[in-house]
Coordinates of C-alpha atoms in Angstrom, one line a residue:
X952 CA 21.1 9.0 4.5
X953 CA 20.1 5.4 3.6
X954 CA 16.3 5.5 2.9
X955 CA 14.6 2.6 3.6
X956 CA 11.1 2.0 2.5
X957 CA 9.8 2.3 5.7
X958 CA 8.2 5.3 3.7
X959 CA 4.9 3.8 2.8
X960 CA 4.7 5.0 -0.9
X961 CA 7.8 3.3 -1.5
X962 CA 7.3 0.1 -0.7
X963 CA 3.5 0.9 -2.7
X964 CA 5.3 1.6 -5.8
X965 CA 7.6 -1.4 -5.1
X966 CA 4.3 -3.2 -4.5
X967 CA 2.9 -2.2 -7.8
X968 CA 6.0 -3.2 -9.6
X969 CA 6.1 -6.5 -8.4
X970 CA 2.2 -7.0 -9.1
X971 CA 3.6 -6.4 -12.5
X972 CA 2.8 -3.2 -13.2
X973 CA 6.3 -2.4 -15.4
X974 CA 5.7 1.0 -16.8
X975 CA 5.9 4.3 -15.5
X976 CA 2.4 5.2 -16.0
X977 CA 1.1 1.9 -14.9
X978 CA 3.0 2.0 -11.8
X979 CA 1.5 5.5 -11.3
X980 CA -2.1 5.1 -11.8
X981 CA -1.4 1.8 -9.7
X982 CA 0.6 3.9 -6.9
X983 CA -1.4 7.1 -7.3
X984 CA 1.4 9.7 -7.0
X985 CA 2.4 12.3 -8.8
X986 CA 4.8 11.9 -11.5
X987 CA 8.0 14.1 -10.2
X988 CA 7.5 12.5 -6.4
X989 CA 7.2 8.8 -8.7
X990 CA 10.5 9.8 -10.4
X991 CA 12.0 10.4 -6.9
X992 CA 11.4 6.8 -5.7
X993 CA 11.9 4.9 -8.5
X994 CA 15.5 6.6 -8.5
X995 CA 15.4 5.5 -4.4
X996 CA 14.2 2.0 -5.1
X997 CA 16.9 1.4 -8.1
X998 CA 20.2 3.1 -5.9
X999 CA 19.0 0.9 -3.0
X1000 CA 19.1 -2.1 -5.9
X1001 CA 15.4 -2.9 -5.5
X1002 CA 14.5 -2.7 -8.9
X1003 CA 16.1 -2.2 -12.4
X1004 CA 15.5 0.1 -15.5
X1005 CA 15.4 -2.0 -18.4
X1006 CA 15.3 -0.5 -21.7
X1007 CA 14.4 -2.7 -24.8
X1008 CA 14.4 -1.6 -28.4
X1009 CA 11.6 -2.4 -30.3
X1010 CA 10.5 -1.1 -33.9
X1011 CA 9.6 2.1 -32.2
X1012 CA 12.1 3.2 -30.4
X1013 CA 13.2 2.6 -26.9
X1014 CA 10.8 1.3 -24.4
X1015 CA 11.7 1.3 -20.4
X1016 CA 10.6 -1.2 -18.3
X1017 CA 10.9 -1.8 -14.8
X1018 CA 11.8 -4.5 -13.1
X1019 CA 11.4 -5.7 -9.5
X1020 CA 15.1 -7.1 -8.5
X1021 CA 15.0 -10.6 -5.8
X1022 CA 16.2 -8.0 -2.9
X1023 CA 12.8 -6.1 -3.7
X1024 CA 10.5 -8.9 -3.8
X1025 CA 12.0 -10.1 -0.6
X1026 CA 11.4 -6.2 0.7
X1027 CA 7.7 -6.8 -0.4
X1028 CA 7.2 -9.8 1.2
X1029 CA 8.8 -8.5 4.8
X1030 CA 6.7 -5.3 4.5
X1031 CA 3.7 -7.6 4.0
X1032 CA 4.5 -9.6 6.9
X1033 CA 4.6 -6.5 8.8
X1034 CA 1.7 -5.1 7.8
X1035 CA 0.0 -8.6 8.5
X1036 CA 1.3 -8.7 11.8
X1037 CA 0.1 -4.9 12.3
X1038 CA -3.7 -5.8 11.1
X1039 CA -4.0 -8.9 13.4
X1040 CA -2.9 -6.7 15.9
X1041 CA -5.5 -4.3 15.7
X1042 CA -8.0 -6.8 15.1
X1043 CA -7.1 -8.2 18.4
X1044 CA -7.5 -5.2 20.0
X1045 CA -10.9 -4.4 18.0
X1046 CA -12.1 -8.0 18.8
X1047 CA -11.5 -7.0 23.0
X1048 CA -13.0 -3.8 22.3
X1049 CA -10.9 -1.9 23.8
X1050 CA -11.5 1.9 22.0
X1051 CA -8.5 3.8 23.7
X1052 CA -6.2 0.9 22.8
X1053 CA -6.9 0.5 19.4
X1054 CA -7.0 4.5 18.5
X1055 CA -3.7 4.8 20.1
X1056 CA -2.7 1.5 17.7
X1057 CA -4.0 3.1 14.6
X1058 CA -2.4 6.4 15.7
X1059 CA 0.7 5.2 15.9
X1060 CA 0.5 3.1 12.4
X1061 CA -1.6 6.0 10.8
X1062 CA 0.9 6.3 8.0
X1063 CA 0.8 2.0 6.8
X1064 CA -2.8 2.0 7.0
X1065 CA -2.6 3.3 3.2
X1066 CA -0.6 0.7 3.0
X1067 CA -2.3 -2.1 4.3
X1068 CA -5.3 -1.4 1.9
X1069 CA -3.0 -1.3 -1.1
X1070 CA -1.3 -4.8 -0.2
X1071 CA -5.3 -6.2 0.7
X1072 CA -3.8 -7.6 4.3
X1073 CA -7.2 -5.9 5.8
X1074 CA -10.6 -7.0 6.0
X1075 CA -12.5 -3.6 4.4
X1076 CA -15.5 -4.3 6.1
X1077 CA -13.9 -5.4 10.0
X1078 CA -11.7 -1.9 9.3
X1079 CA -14.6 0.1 8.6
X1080 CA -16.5 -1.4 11.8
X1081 CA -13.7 -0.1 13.7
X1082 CA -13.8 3.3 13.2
X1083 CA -17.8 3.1 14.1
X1084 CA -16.7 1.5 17.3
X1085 CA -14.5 4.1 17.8
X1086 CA -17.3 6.9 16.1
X1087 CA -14.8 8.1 13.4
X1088 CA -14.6 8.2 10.0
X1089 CA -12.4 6.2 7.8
X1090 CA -11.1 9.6 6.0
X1091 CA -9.8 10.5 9.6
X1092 CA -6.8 7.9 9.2
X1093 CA -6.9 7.4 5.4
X1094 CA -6.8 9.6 2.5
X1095 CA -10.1 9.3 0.6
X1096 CA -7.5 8.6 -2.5
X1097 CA -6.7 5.7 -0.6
X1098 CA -9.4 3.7 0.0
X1099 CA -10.0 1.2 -2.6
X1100 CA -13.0 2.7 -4.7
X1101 CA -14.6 -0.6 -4.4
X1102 CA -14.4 -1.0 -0.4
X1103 CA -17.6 1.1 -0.3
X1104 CA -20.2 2.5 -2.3
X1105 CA -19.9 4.6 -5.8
X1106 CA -18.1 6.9 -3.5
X1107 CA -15.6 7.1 -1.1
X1108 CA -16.1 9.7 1.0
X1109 CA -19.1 8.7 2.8
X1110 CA -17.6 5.6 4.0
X1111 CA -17.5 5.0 7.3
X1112 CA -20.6 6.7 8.6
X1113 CA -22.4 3.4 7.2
X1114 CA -20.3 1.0 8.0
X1115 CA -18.8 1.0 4.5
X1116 CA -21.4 -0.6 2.7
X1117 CA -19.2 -2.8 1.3
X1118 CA -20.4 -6.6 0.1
X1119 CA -17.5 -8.1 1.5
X1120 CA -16.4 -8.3 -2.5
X1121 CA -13.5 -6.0 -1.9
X1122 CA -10.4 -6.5 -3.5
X1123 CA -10.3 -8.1 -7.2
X1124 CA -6.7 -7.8 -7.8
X1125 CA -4.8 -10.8 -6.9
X1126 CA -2.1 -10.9 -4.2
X1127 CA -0.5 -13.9 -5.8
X1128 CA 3.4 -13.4 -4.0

């Protein structure tokens, strides 16, 4: 079965590789997952030739690194596109305010949204003001996990309820593609 990473974690951990993050733990505080499922999908991402295990020798040993291959970046970039297109989307249908329309949207995309905060293609505070229009939480659709720590207050999971809270600082890492 060829895999593609329409799975959302994989193209995350592709995402974190190509925002540089070249070692394993790196790409796993970056990705949050769990080391054996992390294992799993960097052996995925390197059959399908999206990325390569380097090893380099140094004065202590061997020292893996991992590499984002051209066919990967171009996977990022199309994912990102995607997602883009997903967010303006719903943003359109949040701007008409058309509830029913835009829960069925986000219900149908529930498993990218994770995705679409890791990449920074949403506006934190426009997201969060959708779910009040719709009178959910964020948590509904997103794994606390998953929301960017800074999107909201000190914590997480009372986001949404408020609004979010959030300055409109939001996300301080650099999508430089």
């Amino acid at each position: 079965m060829e895999s593609n990473p329409e799975e959302p974690k994989d193209v995350i951990v592709l995402g974190a590789i190509k925002k540089g993050a070249k070692k394993f733990d790196k790409i796993q505080k970056a990705a949050q997952i769990d080391a054996e499922e992390l294992n799993a999908i960097l052996e995925k991402l390197e059959k399908r030739e999206l990325i390569k295990v380097e090893e380099k020798k140094s004065w202590f040993g061997k020292k893996i690194e991992i590499q984002i291959t051209d066919k990967g970046s171009k996977e990022v970039e199309q994912r990102i596109h995607e997602l883009e297109e997903k967010w303006n989307q719903m943003s359109l249908l949040y701007k008409t305010g058309d509830k029913q329309k835009l829960k069925q949207y986000m219900d149908d995309n529930k498993s990218i949204l994770p995705m679409m905060m890791f990449f920074g293609v949403m506006d934190m505070i426009m997201f969060s003001m959708m779910f009040s229009m719709m009178g959910m939480m964020m948590t509904d659709y997103v794994p606390a996990e998953s929301i960017p720590s800074d999107a909201g207050a000190d914590s997480s999971s009372d986001m949404g309820s408020d609004g979010g809270g959030s300055d409109g600082g939001g996300f301080d890492f650099d999508v430089g593609f």
